[in-house]
Each structure stands twice: as structure tokens, then as C-alpha cells.
Coordinates of C-alpha atoms in Angstrom, one line a residue:
Chain A
M1 CA 77.6 132.7 95.9
D2 CA 75.1 134.6 97.9
G3 CA 74.4 134.2 101.6
N4 CA 71.3 132.2 101.0
V5 CA 73.1 129.4 99.2
E6 CA 75.8 129.5 101.8
E7 CA 73.2 128.9 104.5
Q8 CA 71.7 126.1 102.6
I9 CA 75.1 124.5 102.1
A10 CA 75.8 124.9 105.9
A11 CA 72.5 123.2 106.7
W12 CA 73.3 120.3 104.3
R13 CA 76.8 120.0 105.8
G14 CA 75.2 119.7 109.3
F15 CA 73.0 116.9 108.0
V16 CA 75.9 115.0 106.5
R17 CA 78.1 115.4 109.6
R18 CA 75.5 113.8 111.8
R19 CA 76.1 110.5 109.9
P20 CA 78.6 108.5 112.0
T21 CA 80.0 106.7 109.0
I22 CA 81.0 109.8 107.1
A23 CA 84.2 111.3 108.6
T24 CA 85.0 115.0 108.7
A25 CA 87.5 114.8 105.8
D26 CA 84.8 113.0 103.7
V27 CA 82.3 115.7 104.4
E28 CA 84.8 118.3 103.2
E29 CA 85.4 116.2 100.0
L30 CA 81.6 115.9 99.4
E31 CA 81.1 119.6 100.1
G32 CA 83.8 120.5 97.6
H33 CA 82.0 118.3 95.1
L34 CA 78.6 119.9 95.9
R35 CA 80.1 123.4 95.3
D36 CA 81.7 122.4 92.0
R37 CA 78.4 121.1 90.9
I38 CA 76.5 124.3 92.0
D39 CA 79.1 126.5 90.2
D40 CA 78.7 124.5 87.0
L41 CA 74.9 124.6 87.1
R42 CA 74.8 128.4 87.7
A43 CA 77.2 128.8 84.8
R44 CA 74.5 127.1 82.7
G45 CA 72.0 129.7 83.8
L46 CA 70.2 128.1 86.8
S47 CA 69.3 130.3 89.7
D48 CA 71.1 129.8 93.0
D49 CA 68.2 127.9 94.6
E50 CA 67.7 125.7 91.6
A51 CA 71.4 124.9 91.4
F52 CA 71.5 124.0 95.0
L53 CA 68.5 121.7 94.8
V54 CA 69.7 119.9 91.7
A55 CA 73.2 119.5 93.1
V56 CA 71.9 118.0 96.4
R57 CA 69.6 115.8 94.4
R58 CA 72.4 114.5 92.3
M59 CA 74.5 113.8 95.3
G60 CA 72.1 111.1 96.1
Q61 CA 70.0 109.9 99.0
L62 CA 71.9 110.5 102.3
D63 CA 70.7 107.2 103.8
E64 CA 72.0 105.3 100.8
L65 CA 75.2 107.2 100.8
S66 CA 76.0 106.7 104.5
R67 CA 75.3 103.0 104.1
E68 CA 77.7 102.9 101.2
F69 CA 80.3 104.7 103.3
A70 CA 79.6 102.3 106.1
R71 CA 80.3 99.3 103.8
E72 CA 83.7 100.7 102.9
H73 CA 84.6 102.0 106.3
S74 CA 83.5 99.3 108.6
D75 CA 85.7 100.6 111.4
R76 CA 83.4 103.6 111.5
L77 CA 80.3 101.5 111.2
W78 CA 81.6 99.7 114.4
K79 CA 81.0 102.9 116.3
Q80 CA 77.3 102.7 115.5
L81 CA 76.0 99.4 114.2
V82 CA 72.6 100.8 113.3
I83 CA 73.0 102.9 110.2
G84 CA 70.1 104.9 108.9
D85 CA 67.9 107.3 110.7
A86 CA 68.0 107.9 114.4
A87 CA 64.3 107.1 114.9
A88 CA 64.7 103.6 113.7
E89 CA 67.5 103.2 116.2
R90 CA 65.5 104.4 119.1
S91 CA 62.6 102.0 118.3
R92 CA 65.0 99.0 118.1
P93 CA 65.2 97.2 121.4
N94 CA 68.7 97.0 122.7
G95 CA 68.5 93.3 123.6
L96 CA 68.9 93.7 127.4
V97 CA 66.0 91.4 128.2
L98 CA 67.4 88.7 125.8
A99 CA 70.9 89.1 127.2
V100 CA 69.7 88.8 130.8
A101 CA 67.6 85.7 130.0
L102 CA 70.6 84.1 128.3
A103 CA 73.0 85.1 131.1
A104 CA 70.6 83.4 133.6
G105 CA 70.6 80.3 131.3
A106 CA 74.4 80.3 131.3
A107 CA 74.6 80.7 135.0
L108 CA 72.3 77.7 135.5
A109 CA 74.0 75.6 132.8
I110 CA 77.4 75.9 134.5
K111 CA 76.0 74.3 137.7
L112 CA 74.4 71.4 135.8
P113 CA 77.3 68.9 136.0
S114 CA 77.9 69.3 139.7
L115 CA 74.1 69.1 140.3
L116 CA 74.1 65.9 138.4
G117 CA 77.0 64.6 140.6
A118 CA 79.9 65.0 138.1
D119 CA 83.3 65.8 139.4
A120 CA 85.3 69.0 139.0
G121 CA 87.2 67.7 136.0
V122 CA 84.0 67.1 134.0
T123 CA 82.7 70.6 135.0
L124 CA 86.0 72.2 133.9
R125 CA 86.2 70.3 130.6
N126 CA 82.6 71.4 129.8
A127 CA 82.6 74.9 131.2
A128 CA 83.1 76.6 127.8
L129 CA 80.7 74.1 126.2
L130 CA 78.0 75.0 128.7
V131 CA 78.4 78.8 128.7
L132 CA 79.5 79.9 125.2
P133 CA 76.4 78.5 123.4
F134 CA 74.4 81.2 125.2
L135 CA 76.7 84.0 123.9
A136 CA 76.7 82.5 120.4
G137 CA 72.9 82.2 120.7
Y138 CA 72.6 85.8 121.6
F139 CA 74.2 86.9 118.4
L140 CA 72.4 84.3 116.3
I141 CA 69.1 85.7 117.5
R142 CA 70.1 89.3 117.3
R143 CA 71.5 88.9 113.8
R144 CA 68.5 86.9 112.7
A145 CA 71.0 84.3 111.4
S146 CA 70.1 82.0 108.5
R147 CA 69.3 78.4 109.2
A148 CA 72.6 77.3 107.7
T149 CA 74.6 79.5 110.1
V150 CA 72.6 78.3 113.1
L151 CA 73.2 74.7 112.0
A152 CA 76.9 75.3 111.4
V153 CA 77.4 76.8 114.8
A154 CA 75.4 74.1 116.5
A155 CA 77.4 71.4 114.7
W156 CA 80.6 73.1 115.8
F157 CA 79.6 72.9 119.4
A158 CA 78.4 69.3 119.1
V159 CA 81.7 68.1 117.6
V160 CA 83.6 69.7 120.4
A161 CA 81.2 68.3 123.0
V162 CA 81.9 64.8 121.7
L163 CA 85.7 65.3 121.6
A164 CA 85.8 66.7 125.2
N165 CA 83.8 63.9 126.7
V166 CA 84.6 60.8 124.7
F167 CA 88.1 60.0 125.9
P168 CA 88.9 57.8 129.0
F169 CA 91.4 60.1 130.8
V170 CA 94.0 58.5 133.0
R171 CA 94.2 60.7 136.0
G172 CA 97.5 60.7 137.9
D173 CA 98.8 62.5 140.9
L174 CA 96.5 64.6 143.1
T175 CA 96.9 68.3 142.7
M176 CA 97.0 70.8 145.5
A177 CA 93.2 71.2 145.3
G178 CA 93.0 67.4 146.0
E179 CA 91.6 66.6 142.5
P180 CA 93.3 64.0 140.4
T181 CA 94.3 65.4 137.0
S182 CA 95.5 64.2 133.6
M183 CA 97.8 66.3 131.4
T184 CA 95.7 65.8 128.3
E185 CA 92.5 66.6 130.2
A186 CA 94.0 69.9 131.3
L187 CA 94.9 70.6 127.7
I188 CA 91.3 70.1 126.7
V189 CA 90.2 72.5 129.4
L190 CA 92.5 75.1 127.9
H191 CA 91.8 74.5 124.3
T192 CA 88.0 74.0 124.1
P193 CA 87.4 77.8 124.7
I194 CA 89.7 78.6 121.7
V195 CA 87.9 76.2 119.4
L196 CA 84.5 77.4 120.5
W197 CA 85.4 81.1 120.2
G198 CA 85.6 80.4 116.5
A199 CA 81.9 79.4 116.6
V200 CA 81.1 82.6 118.6
G201 CA 83.0 84.6 115.9
V202 CA 80.9 83.0 113.2
A203 CA 77.7 83.8 115.1
Y204 CA 78.9 87.3 115.7
A205 CA 79.6 87.8 112.0
G206 CA 76.1 86.5 111.2
G207 CA 77.6 83.7 109.1
A208 CA 79.8 86.0 106.9
W209 CA 82.9 84.3 108.3
L210 CA 84.8 84.3 105.0
S211 CA 84.8 88.0 104.7
S212 CA 88.0 89.7 106.0
R213 CA 86.1 92.7 107.2
A214 CA 83.7 90.5 109.2
R215 CA 86.6 88.7 110.8
M216 CA 88.2 92.1 111.7
D217 CA 84.9 93.1 113.3
A218 CA 85.0 89.8 115.3
I219 CA 88.6 90.6 116.4
R220 CA 87.5 94.0 117.5
F221 CA 84.5 92.5 119.4
T222 CA 86.9 90.0 121.1
G223 CA 89.1 92.8 122.4
E224 CA 86.2 94.9 123.7
W225 CA 84.7 91.8 125.2
V226 CA 87.9 91.1 127.2
V227 CA 87.9 94.7 128.5
Y228 CA 84.3 94.5 129.6
L229 CA 84.8 91.0 131.2
T230 CA 87.8 92.3 133.1
L231 CA 85.8 95.3 134.4
I232 CA 82.9 93.0 135.5
A233 CA 85.4 90.6 137.1
L234 CA 86.9 93.5 139.1
G235 CA 83.5 94.5 140.3
G236 CA 82.6 90.9 141.0
G237 CA 85.7 90.5 143.1
V238 CA 84.8 93.6 145.2
L239 CA 81.3 92.3 145.6
S240 CA 82.4 88.9 146.8
A241 CA 84.9 90.3 149.2
L242 CA 82.3 92.6 150.7
T243 CA 79.8 89.8 150.9
L244 CA 82.2 87.5 152.8
G245 CA 83.2 90.4 155.1
A246 CA 79.7 91.5 155.9
F247 CA 78.4 88.0 156.6
S248 CA 81.4 87.1 158.8
A249 CA 80.7 90.3 160.8
V250 CA 77.3 89.0 161.7
G251 CA 78.7 85.5 162.3
I252 CA 77.7 83.6 159.2
D253 CA 80.2 81.9 157.0
A254 CA 79.2 82.8 153.5
E255 CA 82.2 81.2 151.8
P256 CA 80.5 78.0 150.6
I257 CA 77.7 79.9 148.9
V258 CA 80.1 82.5 147.3
Q259 CA 82.5 79.8 146.1
N260 CA 80.0 77.3 144.9
W261 CA 77.3 79.5 143.5
V262 CA 78.1 83.3 143.3
L263 CA 81.5 82.9 141.6
P264 CA 80.7 80.3 138.9
C265 CA 77.2 81.5 138.1
G266 CA 78.4 85.1 138.1
A267 CA 81.3 84.4 135.8
A268 CA 79.1 82.4 133.4
G269 CA 76.5 85.2 133.3
A270 CA 79.2 87.8 132.9
V271 CA 80.4 86.1 129.6
V272 CA 77.0 86.8 128.1
I273 CA 76.5 90.3 129.7
A274 CA 80.0 91.4 128.5
G275 CA 78.9 90.4 124.9
W276 CA 75.8 92.5 125.2
L277 CA 77.7 95.4 126.7
V278 CA 80.1 95.5 123.7
E279 CA 77.1 95.8 121.4
A280 CA 75.1 98.3 123.5
K281 CA 77.9 100.6 124.6
Q282 CA 80.3 100.4 121.7
S283 CA 81.2 104.1 121.5
V284 CA 82.1 104.2 125.3
I285 CA 84.8 101.6 125.3
E286 CA 85.8 102.4 121.8
N287 CA 87.8 105.3 123.2
I288 CA 89.4 103.2 125.9
A289 CA 90.8 100.1 124.1
P290 CA 93.0 101.9 121.6
V291 CA 94.3 104.0 124.4
L292 CA 95.2 100.8 126.3
T293 CA 96.9 99.5 123.2
R294 CA 99.0 102.7 122.9
V295 CA 99.9 102.6 126.6
F296 CA 101.0 99.0 126.6
T297 CA 102.8 98.7 123.3
P298 CA 105.8 100.8 124.4
L299 CA 105.8 99.0 127.8
F300 CA 105.8 95.6 126.3
T301 CA 108.5 96.7 123.9
V302 CA 110.7 97.7 126.8
L303 CA 110.0 94.4 128.6
L304 CA 111.0 92.4 125.5
L305 CA 114.2 94.4 124.9
A306 CA 115.1 93.9 128.6
L307 CA 114.6 90.2 128.2
I308 CA 116.9 90.2 125.1
A309 CA 119.5 92.0 127.2
A310 CA 119.1 89.5 130.0
G311 CA 119.4 86.6 127.6
I312 CA 122.6 88.0 126.2
V313 CA 124.1 88.8 129.6
Q314 CA 123.2 85.4 131.1
R315 CA 124.0 83.5 127.9
N316 CA 121.1 81.3 128.7
L317 CA 117.5 82.4 128.9
V318 CA 116.1 79.0 129.7
V319 CA 116.8 77.8 133.2
A320 CA 115.3 74.5 134.3
D321 CA 111.7 75.6 134.1
R322 CA 109.4 73.3 132.2
D323 CA 106.5 75.8 132.0
L324 CA 108.8 78.4 130.4
L325 CA 107.5 77.9 126.9
I326 CA 103.9 78.5 128.1
V327 CA 105.0 81.8 129.6
F328 CA 106.5 82.8 126.3
D329 CA 103.4 81.6 124.4
L330 CA 101.5 84.1 126.6
V331 CA 104.0 86.9 125.8
L332 CA 103.5 86.2 122.1
V333 CA 99.8 86.1 122.5
V334 CA 99.8 89.5 124.2
V335 CA 102.1 90.9 121.5
L336 CA 99.7 89.5 118.9
G337 CA 96.7 91.0 120.7
L338 CA 98.3 94.4 120.9
L339 CA 99.1 94.2 117.2
L340 CA 95.6 93.0 116.2
Y341 CA 93.9 95.6 118.4
A342 CA 96.0 98.5 117.0
L343 CA 95.3 97.2 113.5
S344 CA 91.5 96.9 114.1
A345 CA 91.3 100.5 115.5
R346 CA 93.6 102.0 112.9
D347 CA 92.3 104.3 110.2
A348 CA 93.5 102.9 106.9
A349 CA 93.8 106.3 105.3
T350 CA 96.5 107.8 107.7
P351 CA 100.1 107.2 106.6
P352 CA 102.6 105.1 108.7
S353 CA 103.5 106.9 111.9
M354 CA 106.0 106.5 114.8
F355 CA 103.6 104.2 116.5
D356 CA 103.7 101.8 113.5
R357 CA 107.5 101.7 113.8
L358 CA 107.3 101.1 117.5
Q359 CA 105.1 98.1 116.8
L360 CA 107.6 96.8 114.3
V361 CA 110.3 97.0 117.0
M362 CA 108.0 95.2 119.5
V363 CA 107.3 92.4 117.1
V364 CA 110.9 91.9 116.1
A365 CA 112.0 91.9 119.7
A366 CA 109.3 89.3 120.5
L367 CA 110.6 87.2 117.6
V368 CA 114.2 87.4 118.9
V369 CA 113.2 86.4 122.5
D370 CA 111.1 83.6 121.1
G371 CA 114.0 82.4 119.0
F372 CA 116.1 82.0 122.1
V373 CA 113.4 80.0 123.9
L374 CA 112.5 77.9 121.0
V375 CA 116.0 76.6 120.4
A376 CA 116.4 75.8 124.0
M377 CA 113.1 74.0 124.2
I378 CA 113.6 71.9 121.1
G379 CA 116.9 70.8 122.6
R380 CA 115.1 69.9 125.8
I381 CA 112.5 67.9 124.0
G382 CA 115.3 66.1 122.1
E383 CA 116.9 65.3 125.4
F384 CA 114.0 64.3 127.6
G385 CA 111.4 63.3 125.0
A386 CA 108.1 64.8 124.1
S387 CA 105.0 65.2 126.3
A388 CA 101.5 66.3 125.4
N389 CA 102.1 69.6 127.2
K390 CA 105.4 70.3 125.3
V391 CA 103.9 69.4 122.0
A392 CA 100.9 71.6 122.6
S393 CA 102.9 74.6 123.6
L394 CA 105.5 74.0 120.9
G395 CA 102.8 73.8 118.2
L396 CA 101.2 77.0 119.4
N397 CA 104.6 78.7 119.6
L398 CA 105.4 77.8 116.0
I399 CA 102.0 79.0 114.8
L400 CA 102.5 82.3 116.6
L401 CA 106.0 82.6 115.3
V402 CA 104.9 82.2 111.7
N403 CA 102.1 84.7 112.3
L404 CA 104.4 87.3 113.9
A405 CA 107.2 86.8 111.4
V406 CA 105.0 87.5 108.4
A407 CA 103.3 90.3 110.3
A408 CA 106.8 91.9 111.0
W409 CA 107.7 91.6 107.3
L410 CA 104.5 93.2 106.2
Q411 CA 104.7 95.9 108.9
W412 CA 108.3 96.7 107.7
R413 CA 107.0 97.0 104.1
F414 CA 104.0 99.1 105.4
V415 CA 106.2 101.5 107.3
R416 CA 108.2 101.9 104.1
G417 CA 105.0 102.6 102.2
Q418 CA 105.3 99.5 100.0
V419 CA 102.1 97.8 100.9
P420 CA 98.7 99.2 102.0
L421 CA 97.3 98.5 105.4
A422 CA 94.7 96.2 103.8
R423 CA 97.5 93.6 103.2
L424 CA 98.3 93.4 106.9
E425 CA 94.6 93.1 107.7
R426 CA 94.1 90.3 105.1
W427 CA 97.1 88.4 106.5
Q428 CA 95.9 88.6 110.1
T429 CA 92.3 87.7 109.4
G430 CA 93.2 85.0 106.9
Y431 CA 95.6 83.3 109.5
L432 CA 93.0 83.1 112.3
P433 CA 91.7 79.6 111.3
A434 CA 95.2 78.2 111.9
Y435 CA 94.7 78.7 115.7
T436 CA 91.3 77.0 115.6
V437 CA 92.7 74.0 113.6
W438 CA 95.7 73.7 116.0
A439 CA 93.3 73.7 119.0
V440 CA 91.2 71.0 117.4
I441 CA 94.3 68.9 116.9
V442 CA 95.2 69.4 120.6
I443 CA 91.7 68.4 121.7
G444 CA 91.2 65.5 119.2
V445 CA 94.6 64.1 118.4
L446 CA 97.0 64.6 121.3
P447 CA 95.0 62.7 124.0
P448 CA 95.0 59.4 122.1
V449 CA 98.6 59.9 120.9
F450 CA 99.8 60.4 124.5
G451 CA 97.6 57.6 126.0
F452 CA 95.2 60.0 127.8
V453 CA 97.6 60.7 130.6
Chain B
M1 CA 68.0 104.4 77.9
R2 CA 68.3 103.4 81.5
I3 CA 71.4 101.2 82.3
G4 CA 70.8 98.6 85.0
K5 CA 72.1 99.2 88.5
D6 CA 74.3 96.1 88.5
L7 CA 75.9 96.9 85.2
V8 CA 76.7 100.5 86.4
A9 CA 78.2 99.1 89.6
A10 CA 80.3 96.6 87.6
A11 CA 81.5 99.2 85.2
A12 CA 82.3 101.9 87.8
T13 CA 85.7 100.4 89.0
P14 CA 87.3 99.8 85.6
L15 CA 86.0 103.2 84.4
V16 CA 87.5 105.1 87.3
L17 CA 90.8 103.2 87.1
G18 CA 90.9 103.9 83.4
I19 CA 90.2 107.6 83.9
L20 CA 92.9 107.8 86.6
A21 CA 95.3 106.0 84.2
E22 CA 94.9 109.1 82.0
G23 CA 96.3 111.2 84.8
E24 CA 95.8 112.4 88.4
S25 CA 92.2 113.7 89.0
Y26 CA 89.6 114.5 91.6
G27 CA 86.0 113.4 92.3
Y28 CA 84.0 116.0 90.4
A29 CA 86.3 115.9 87.4
I30 CA 86.2 112.1 87.3
L31 CA 82.4 112.2 87.1
Q32 CA 82.5 114.8 84.4
R33 CA 84.8 112.5 82.4
V34 CA 82.5 109.5 82.9
N35 CA 79.6 111.7 81.7
A36 CA 81.6 112.8 78.6
L37 CA 82.9 109.3 77.8
S38 CA 79.4 107.7 78.0
D39 CA 77.5 110.6 76.3
G40 CA 75.7 111.0 79.6
E41 CA 74.2 107.5 79.5
L42 CA 76.2 106.1 82.3
E43 CA 75.2 107.8 85.6
W44 CA 75.1 107.2 89.3
S45 CA 74.5 109.5 92.2
D46 CA 77.5 111.7 92.6
G47 CA 78.2 110.8 96.2
M48 CA 78.6 107.1 95.5
L49 CA 81.9 107.8 93.7
Y50 CA 83.6 108.6 97.0
P51 CA 83.2 105.3 98.8
L52 CA 84.5 103.7 95.6
L53 CA 87.6 105.9 95.5
H54 CA 88.2 105.2 99.2
R55 CA 88.0 101.5 98.6
L56 CA 90.6 101.8 95.8
E57 CA 92.7 103.9 98.2
R58 CA 92.4 101.3 101.0
L59 CA 93.5 98.5 98.6
G60 CA 96.5 100.6 97.6
H61 CA 95.4 101.0 94.0
V62 CA 95.3 104.8 94.2
E63 CA 97.1 107.4 96.3
A64 CA 95.3 110.5 97.6
T65 CA 96.7 113.9 98.4
W66 CA 94.9 117.1 99.4
V67 CA 95.8 120.0 97.2
E68 CA 94.6 123.6 97.0
A69 CA 92.2 124.2 94.0
P70 CA 92.2 127.4 92.0
T71 CA 88.9 128.3 93.8
G72 CA 90.8 128.4 97.1
R73 CA 89.1 125.3 98.5
R74 CA 90.9 122.1 99.4
R75 CA 90.5 119.2 97.0
K76 CA 91.4 115.5 97.4
H77 CA 93.3 114.4 94.3
Y78 CA 93.7 110.7 93.4
R79 CA 96.6 109.2 91.5
L80 CA 97.0 105.6 90.2
S81 CA 99.7 103.6 92.1
S82 CA 101.8 100.8 90.5
S83 CA 99.4 98.2 92.0
G84 CA 96.6 100.3 90.6
E85 CA 98.2 100.2 87.1
A86 CA 98.3 96.4 87.4
A87 CA 94.7 96.2 88.6
F88 CA 93.7 98.5 85.6
A89 CA 95.6 96.2 83.1
E90 CA 93.9 93.1 84.6
Q91 CA 90.4 94.7 84.5
R92 CA 91.1 95.8 80.9
R93 CA 92.0 92.2 79.9
Q94 CA 88.8 90.9 81.5
W95 CA 86.5 93.5 80.0
D96 CA 88.2 93.0 76.5
V97 CA 87.1 89.3 76.7
V98 CA 83.6 90.2 77.7
S99 CA 83.1 92.9 75.1
R100 CA 84.6 90.7 72.3
A101 CA 82.3 87.9 73.2
L102 CA 79.3 90.1 73.2
H103 CA 80.3 91.7 69.9
R104 CA 80.7 88.3 68.3
V105 CA 77.4 86.9 69.5
W106 CA 75.6 89.9 68.2
S107 CA 77.3 90.2 64.9
E108 CA 76.9 86.4 64.2
R109 CA 73.2 86.7 64.9
G110 CA 73.1 89.7 62.6
M111 CA 74.7 87.6 59.8
G112 CA 72.3 84.7 60.5
D113 CA 69.3 87.0 60.1
L114 CA 70.8 88.2 56.8
A115 CA 71.3 84.6 55.5
L116 CA 67.7 83.8 56.3
G117 CA 66.5 86.9 54.6
G118 CA 68.5 86.0 51.5
A119 CA 67.1 82.5 51.2

């Protein structure tokens, strides 16, 4: 082939490379195809230029092609949601105005109960109900969601709002903060965000919540959102501390303002702003979150192995702590989070590596630790009877256990090359509704069963 | 004759699986084979084959390896896996049903016309 065609091919390669959804290896594959086609056409008597033009033409419209690649490789699409030409991307508003308006709405909404004279329990029970609609609304507007999706998300919030407020809670002892609490009420405070996050996920997926890919994107979004929220919280903490310090230096006590207004309103607004940041700055964080996963997977594996060793040495991992099961629920949640995040950031085409084996060790270790705890806790419930707290954490524990056990089995088969990565993805995304359903049971069934105490 | 887009899209997966069932191959050769099998009637833009192959790879139906071609360039070769063989057999059963049904409805109509003509 002469230099002219080589130049043209190089220019074409440059164009294709600029598409974020077409990876370098794919460009090489496509270029090989283009060269085969050019060779063929020249063998049939076309000139170099003609052969090149026909071959490029037959390859197809680049926009269409990169869209098709994006559909298949949604993990790449994630890096840049807007596919197509760069000009369209620039002209598209990035939603900052909408996000700020909704964040302000969330900040006002969170103060609504206390302005209306409700107590702290009511505010806490409704916190997620007051804030998350703004985050869900942001995605519904941005995705131009269909009427059916909007109605489904709204109905979801409405049902939870009724469940969270319809029960007559029996509040017992005063807590340290001086507020009377009820155990089932505290469970509602913990579980409404879980149920409502499902609605946010549906809004994020633009209603395509049955698709495994869309659910994986929602998982990816959740991980990034947590990272951004944590960063904002760190900054907010520094800001609050400086505010308090500066005002006390001039002799004004700013604590009531900071505690009653700046913190709750700032936190509510941050929920929406973090969601906007995930969308607007995807490629920035994209490089951080997988790194975090890789750093913490070995560390958590060491922690779990140390716990197993401690359990064997002490012969008893469960000393008289009632909250223990909750602690282990949290450990399993973090393990699951690390697993999900690594999965969502993983390129399906690369073969199983050391890291995948390490993940397998981590999950198996978590299962062993949890087995110890579970046996002890079931014995304890048999001895002292069930309470709403114990049932809630036991149920979550069992759901996590099933999830991780199957994940470990699939990971084992994946490492041995017996199943493709897609099987792991399908299992994890298909299992997500189990958490929502359990949280709904905790909110709607446990309070009446345990007499609202 | 121009074959509709939806029909091309529906036929692409079973065709590619069938071609790979004949033996390991690579993108350009697969398209040549499609062209030969359909007498050039069944066509789609060349590039579109690759997302399809990558989907089959992700689902575990095909395995891919990079090999050195005689031209000296690297080429990605695709080979049917055991789950791909099963998917191919399943697709084949389904398409057999469809094509039999179409054949029958057309040949029966043909006979009906004949009967009318004879009366």
C-alpha cells in the first residue's frame, strides 16, 4: 500500500480513536478489517483511493457504529453518557441550574417538619422521604422520563410515606439526646432510605429497571455518589468547624445556627449535588473508585482472616454484645459493596486475574465469619426470644448470606473459566430487589408484629 | 431486493453462530461468508459485526484470541464455546419452526391458487 493510503488510514484511525466507546483493541480490530477490505478491493482492480473510500463507506457511519459499541459496552458509555458528536455535547446544558434549584428545595424540605412543630422522631422518619424525591426528580427531568415512570416513582414514595407515618409508635426510655425512642421507629428511620433508593434507581435508569445493564449502571452510580457525598461531607465538616471557631473568636455562639440550619440543610442539598456531580464529572471519579476498591479489598480480606483466627483462638466470637449482628451486617455490606464495585468497573473481556482470586478469598472469609456469628445469634434468639431489632438484622444477614454464597460459587467458577462474567453480573443485579422487599417488610410488617415498641 | 433492517438484525446472530460452528474465524472472513451464503443479498455495514461478536463474547458463547495473520497484522479470532454450541442449537430449532411455518403457508396458498385455477 502506498503512503497516501497509509496516511488516510491513520487519519481514519484518529477519528475512530476519539470515540470513547470504542476501545483501543477494538480500533485495532476494525483497522484490520478495513485493511483486509482495501486489499480485496485493490485486488479487484480499484485504485488505492477508490478502495479506501469504498472500504470506509462499507464500515458504516461512525456515529451509528459508536452508538452500537456503546450499547454493548455500557461500562465505556458510563465514562461519557453523551454519545455522538462533541458539538452536541457542548450545547447540552449540564444541569447545574436544575441541580442547584432542587438542592435548595431539598434543603428547605428537610426543615419543614420542625418548622411545623413536629418532633425529632418525625423529622428523622421522614428525612429520606423529604430529600430523595428531589434527587429522583433530578433524574426524571434529565432523562425526560415517561409518564408511567414518573407515576411509578411517585407511587413508590407515596406508599413509603404512608407506611412511615401511619403507625402509633410506643416510645419508651429516653435516649442520651433526651428524645424518647421506639425500636420499630428506629428501624423505619434506617430502612426507608433503602426502600426509597430503589425508586431513585428506577429514576436513574429512566424507567428501564428490568434491564441488567441499567441496574449495573445504577449500582455504579450509587458507588460514585457515596464517594462524592463523603468528599462533600469532609468539606462541610471543615467549613462548620471553621465557622464555629471564627464566630467564637468574635464572641458570638454560632452553634445553634450551625446545628439547626447549616448541617441539616447542607446535608440535604449535598444529596442532590452529589448526584449531579456523578453525572457531570464522571470521568474524574471514575479513576478513583476502582482504585479504592483495589486498595480496600486486600485490607478487608486481612481483617476477615484475622477475625477467623480470633474466633478460633477464643472459641467464641460472640461475647455478650447485642449489637454484634448489626456490626457483622455492616461488614457483609462493605464486602458486597467492594464486590459490586469491582464488578461494575471490570472489563468483561479480560480473563480472570489474581484480583479475582483475592475477591474469592475475601467473600469466603466473610461467609465463614458470618457463619460463626449467625449460629451464636440464632442460639441467643432461641434463649432470650426475638425482638424487632434481632429479626431485622437476622433477616438482612440471611439475605446477604445467600447473596454472597452464590456470588462466591459463581466467582469460583469464573476464576476457573467455567462461566462468563455476565453470569456474575446477572446474579448480582437480579438479586437487588430482595433488599428492597426485605426493607419494605421491616417497615410495613415488623412494627405491628412487635406492637410498635 | 432490499432486506428490512429488523430482519437483518434478527438473522445476524444465528448466522454468525452458524458460521462459527463451521470453525474458528475472524470478522472479515465471517462477513465474506455471510455474503457468499446469501448471494450478496444479506448485508449490513461492516463495523456492526464487531459489537455483535463482542456481545457473544461477553455472554460466553464465543471465545476470542488474538493471532498473527499471514499479512503480519494481529487478528482477533473467534471460536464457539460449549455454551455457544447450545445457543446455536437452540437458535436453529427456533428458526426451523419459523421457516417451516413460512414454507407451509406459502405452499398452501400456492395450491389454493392452483385449485381455483382448475375449477
